[in-house]
Short mmCIF file of C-alpha atoms and ligand atoms in Angstrom, two decimals:
data_model
loop_
_atom_site.label_atom_id
_atom_site.label_comp_id
_atom_site.label_asym_id
_atom_site.label_seq_id
_atom_site.Cartn_x
_atom_site.Cartn_y
_atom_site.Cartn_z
CA UNK L 1 26.62 -56.19 -85.09
CA UNK L 2 26.31 -59.30 -82.68
CA UNK L 3 28.10 -61.58 -84.70
CA UNK L 4 30.09 -58.58 -86.14
CA UNK L 5 31.20 -57.87 -82.47
CA UNK L 6 32.66 -61.18 -81.66
CA UNK L 7 34.91 -61.04 -85.05
CA UNK L 8 35.68 -57.61 -84.11
CA UNK L 9 37.00 -58.48 -80.76
CA UNK L 10 38.97 -61.90 -81.90
CA UNK L 11 40.69 -59.46 -84.65
CA UNK L 12 41.22 -56.85 -82.21
CA UNK L 13 43.01 -59.02 -80.03
CA UNK L 14 44.99 -60.64 -82.72
CA UNK L 15 45.86 -56.89 -83.87
CA UNK L 16 47.30 -55.62 -80.59
CA UNK L 17 49.22 -58.80 -80.36
CA UNK L 18 50.91 -58.71 -83.47
CA UNK L 19 50.57 -54.84 -83.50
CA UNK L 20 48.92 -54.72 -86.95
CA UNK L 21 45.94 -53.33 -87.96
CA UNK L 22 43.03 -55.38 -88.30
CA UNK L 23 39.74 -54.94 -90.44
CA UNK L 24 36.82 -55.50 -88.57
CA UNK L 25 33.92 -56.27 -90.69
CA UNK L 26 31.89 -59.49 -90.95
CA UNK L 27 31.34 -57.94 -94.68
CA UNK L 28 34.34 -57.23 -95.78
CA UNK L 29 35.73 -60.45 -97.09
CA UNK L 30 35.42 -60.04 -100.71
CA UNK L 31 37.62 -56.85 -100.36
CA UNK L 32 41.07 -59.12 -99.69
CA UNK L 33 41.65 -56.65 -96.72
CA UNK L 34 39.55 -58.45 -93.64
CA UNK L 35 41.26 -61.43 -91.84
CA UNK L 36 39.05 -64.45 -91.80
CA UNK L 37 38.32 -66.18 -88.47
CA UNK L 38 40.85 -69.10 -89.21
CA UNK L 39 43.75 -66.41 -89.90
CA UNK L 40 42.59 -64.22 -87.09
CA UNK L 41 42.97 -67.42 -84.75
CA UNK L 42 46.08 -68.49 -85.94
CA UNK L 43 48.21 -65.45 -84.80
CA UNK L 44 46.21 -65.42 -81.28
CA UNK L 45 47.77 -68.82 -80.89
CA UNK L 46 51.18 -67.80 -82.63
CA UNK L 47 51.13 -65.18 -79.24
CA UNK L 48 50.31 -67.72 -76.85
CA UNK L 49 46.51 -67.11 -76.56
CA UNK L 50 43.73 -69.82 -77.59
CA UNK L 51 42.20 -70.14 -80.85
CA UNK L 52 38.73 -68.96 -79.61
CA UNK L 53 39.62 -65.67 -77.62
CA UNK L 54 38.71 -67.34 -74.40
CA UNK L 55 41.16 -66.85 -71.36
CA UNK L 56 42.03 -68.64 -68.18
CA UNK L 57 41.38 -66.16 -65.49
CA UNK L 58 41.92 -65.84 -61.76
CA UNK L 59 39.75 -64.31 -59.35
CA UNK L 60 40.84 -61.06 -58.04
CA UNK L 61 38.96 -61.98 -54.81
CA UNK L 62 39.73 -65.34 -53.54
CA UNK L 63 43.32 -65.59 -55.99
CA UNK L 64 41.25 -69.25 -57.37
CA UNK L 65 40.80 -69.65 -61.01
CA UNK L 66 37.52 -69.14 -62.22
CA UNK L 67 35.51 -72.35 -63.06
CA UNK L 68 35.16 -70.87 -66.86
CA UNK L 69 37.00 -69.56 -69.65
CA UNK L 70 36.50 -65.83 -70.37
CA UNK L 71 36.04 -64.66 -74.02
CA UNK L 72 37.66 -61.50 -73.94
CA UNK L 73 39.37 -58.69 -75.94
CA UNK L 74 40.02 -54.94 -76.69
CA UNK L 75 36.85 -53.31 -78.35
CA UNK L 76 35.68 -50.61 -79.77
CA UNK L 77 32.35 -49.13 -78.60
CA UNK L 78 30.37 -46.52 -77.82
CA UNK L 79 28.42 -46.25 -74.59
CA UNK L 80 25.20 -44.53 -73.86
CA UNK L 81 24.88 -42.08 -70.80
CA UNK L 82 21.37 -43.27 -69.95
CA UNK L 83 22.37 -44.69 -66.39
CA UNK L 84 19.65 -46.19 -63.63
CA UNK L 85 21.40 -44.13 -61.15
CA UNK L 86 20.73 -41.02 -62.96
CA UNK L 87 17.13 -41.88 -63.45
CA UNK L 88 15.63 -43.88 -60.66
CA UNK L 89 13.08 -41.99 -59.00
CA UNK L 90 9.94 -42.16 -56.82
CA UNK L 91 8.13 -40.31 -54.22
CA UNK L 92 5.19 -40.23 -51.92
CA UNK L 93 3.55 -36.84 -51.33
CA UNK L 94 5.89 -33.82 -52.29
CA UNK L 95 5.69 -30.31 -53.68
CA UNK L 96 3.04 -29.28 -55.58
CA UNK L 97 2.59 -26.69 -58.92
CA UNK L 98 0.77 -23.71 -56.95
CA UNK L 99 -1.84 -22.72 -59.94
CA UNK L 100 -2.91 -26.18 -60.70
CA UNK L 101 -2.33 -27.75 -57.14
CA UNK L 102 -1.18 -31.11 -58.49
CA UNK L 103 2.21 -32.80 -57.98
CA UNK L 104 4.96 -31.44 -59.74
CA UNK L 105 6.40 -33.26 -63.04
CA UNK L 106 10.10 -34.46 -63.36
CA UNK L 107 12.59 -35.85 -61.12
CA UNK L 108 14.71 -32.87 -60.62
CA UNK L 109 11.55 -31.34 -59.14
CA UNK L 110 10.94 -34.07 -57.10
CA UNK L 111 7.58 -34.31 -59.12
CA UNK L 112 4.91 -37.34 -58.77
CA UNK L 113 4.74 -40.04 -60.90
CA UNK L 114 2.07 -39.03 -63.19
CA UNK L 115 -1.02 -41.43 -64.08
CA UNK L 116 -1.57 -40.60 -67.32
CA UNK L 117 -4.43 -40.99 -70.26
CA UNK L 118 -3.37 -44.58 -71.19
CA UNK L 119 -2.86 -45.71 -67.41
CA UNK L 120 -6.21 -43.77 -66.82
CA UNK L 121 -7.52 -45.73 -69.66
CA UNK L 122 -6.20 -49.13 -68.54
CA UNK L 123 -7.82 -48.63 -64.95
CA UNK L 124 -11.34 -47.45 -66.76
CA UNK L 125 -11.07 -51.01 -68.45
CA UNK L 126 -10.65 -52.94 -65.20
CA UNK L 127 -13.67 -50.99 -63.80
CA UNK L 128 -11.11 -49.74 -60.75
CA UNK L 129 -13.60 -46.83 -60.12
CA UNK L 130 -11.92 -46.35 -56.35
CA UNK L 131 -8.58 -46.45 -57.64
CA UNK L 132 -9.45 -43.96 -60.39
CA UNK L 133 -10.80 -41.80 -57.71
CA UNK L 134 -7.96 -42.22 -55.12
CA UNK L 135 -4.96 -41.46 -57.77
CA UNK L 136 -6.90 -38.54 -59.44
CA UNK L 137 -8.20 -36.75 -56.33
CA UNK L 138 -6.84 -38.05 -53.09
CA UNK L 139 -3.45 -38.28 -54.08
CA UNK L 140 -3.30 -34.87 -56.34
CA UNK L 141 -5.57 -32.14 -55.57
CA UNK L 142 -8.65 -32.39 -53.44
CA UNK L 143 -10.79 -28.98 -53.32
CA UNK L 144 -13.92 -28.31 -51.49
CA UNK L 145 -16.32 -26.47 -53.24
CA UNK L 146 -19.39 -24.75 -53.08
CA UNK L 147 -21.86 -25.34 -56.15
CA UNK L 148 -25.30 -23.76 -56.64
CA UNK L 149 -28.20 -25.93 -57.97
CA UNK L 150 -30.07 -23.31 -58.74
CA UNK L 151 -27.66 -21.41 -61.66
CA UNK L 152 -24.48 -23.75 -61.75
CA UNK L 153 -22.24 -21.44 -60.71
CA UNK L 154 -19.62 -21.84 -58.05
CA UNK L 155 -20.51 -19.79 -54.64
CA UNK L 156 -18.64 -20.11 -51.23
CA UNK L 157 -18.74 -20.12 -47.69
CA UNK L 158 -19.17 -17.89 -45.17
CA UNK L 159 -17.62 -18.94 -42.20
CA UNK L 160 -18.85 -15.62 -40.34
CA UNK L 161 -22.73 -17.01 -40.95
CA UNK L 162 -21.68 -20.09 -41.11
CA UNK L 163 -23.41 -21.17 -44.37
CA UNK L 164 -22.51 -21.03 -47.95
CA UNK L 165 -23.58 -18.56 -50.51
CA UNK L 166 -24.06 -18.31 -54.22
CA UNK L 167 -23.28 -14.63 -55.13
CA UNK L 168 -25.03 -14.69 -58.61
CA UNK L 169 -28.30 -15.80 -57.13
CA UNK L 170 -27.36 -14.08 -53.62
CA UNK L 171 -29.01 -17.05 -51.71
CA UNK L 172 -27.44 -19.86 -50.02
CA UNK L 173 -30.88 -21.94 -50.64
CA UNK L 174 -29.46 -23.92 -53.32
CA UNK L 175 -25.91 -24.67 -52.46
CA UNK L 176 -24.45 -27.82 -51.93
CA UNK L 177 -20.79 -28.38 -51.26
CA UNK L 178 -18.87 -31.06 -53.17
CA UNK L 179 -15.39 -32.01 -53.47
CA UNK L 180 -13.50 -32.08 -56.84
CA UNK L 181 -9.86 -31.89 -58.17
CA UNK L 182 -8.25 -28.27 -58.09
CA UNK L 183 -7.33 -28.48 -61.88
CA UNK L 184 -11.31 -29.26 -62.44
CA UNK L 185 -12.47 -26.23 -60.61
CA UNK L 186 -10.10 -24.30 -62.08
CA UNK L 187 -10.96 -25.13 -65.49
CA UNK L 188 -14.56 -24.32 -64.98
CA UNK L 189 -13.66 -21.04 -63.66
CA UNK L 190 -11.65 -20.06 -66.79
ZN1 ZN C 1 -26.68 -19.30 -57.95
#
């Protein structure tokens, strides 16, 4: 592709100059259709260009000549439509998904940049436990729950009585308050 493109460009330049088709292949020589670089150069020189496809260029901004000759000519190419401008994305705090309470996914939904399984593996390997805690809890979906140490089920906090209660054990004696990601709570309850 790289060398082929150079020859193709040189051939195209000679082609448009002389009004002829040029066979633009780096492998076409045995067929007899392809022009050799020497032949292309000859055509270019005949039409007032440099033999190597480079041109003397003036700057469109200053009007002064550029300090280098520029290799230029017409060429066929296919453009990828993946552009940085369409893809660049970052966010601090923002919208969350209702059921999981975690940040939304994807640029179109102004989503968060996910620390996935592999990123998590790296953080574990480095032993950065506080960073894992921050990414997976604080920056994500922290939630406070009442857990019964007796039966292991989730209870609730009664704001009127100002006490935690386990509705299975009908008591608030063995209930602890702890923090976990809301998605984690969701997993336990389903
Ligand atoms: Zn209980």
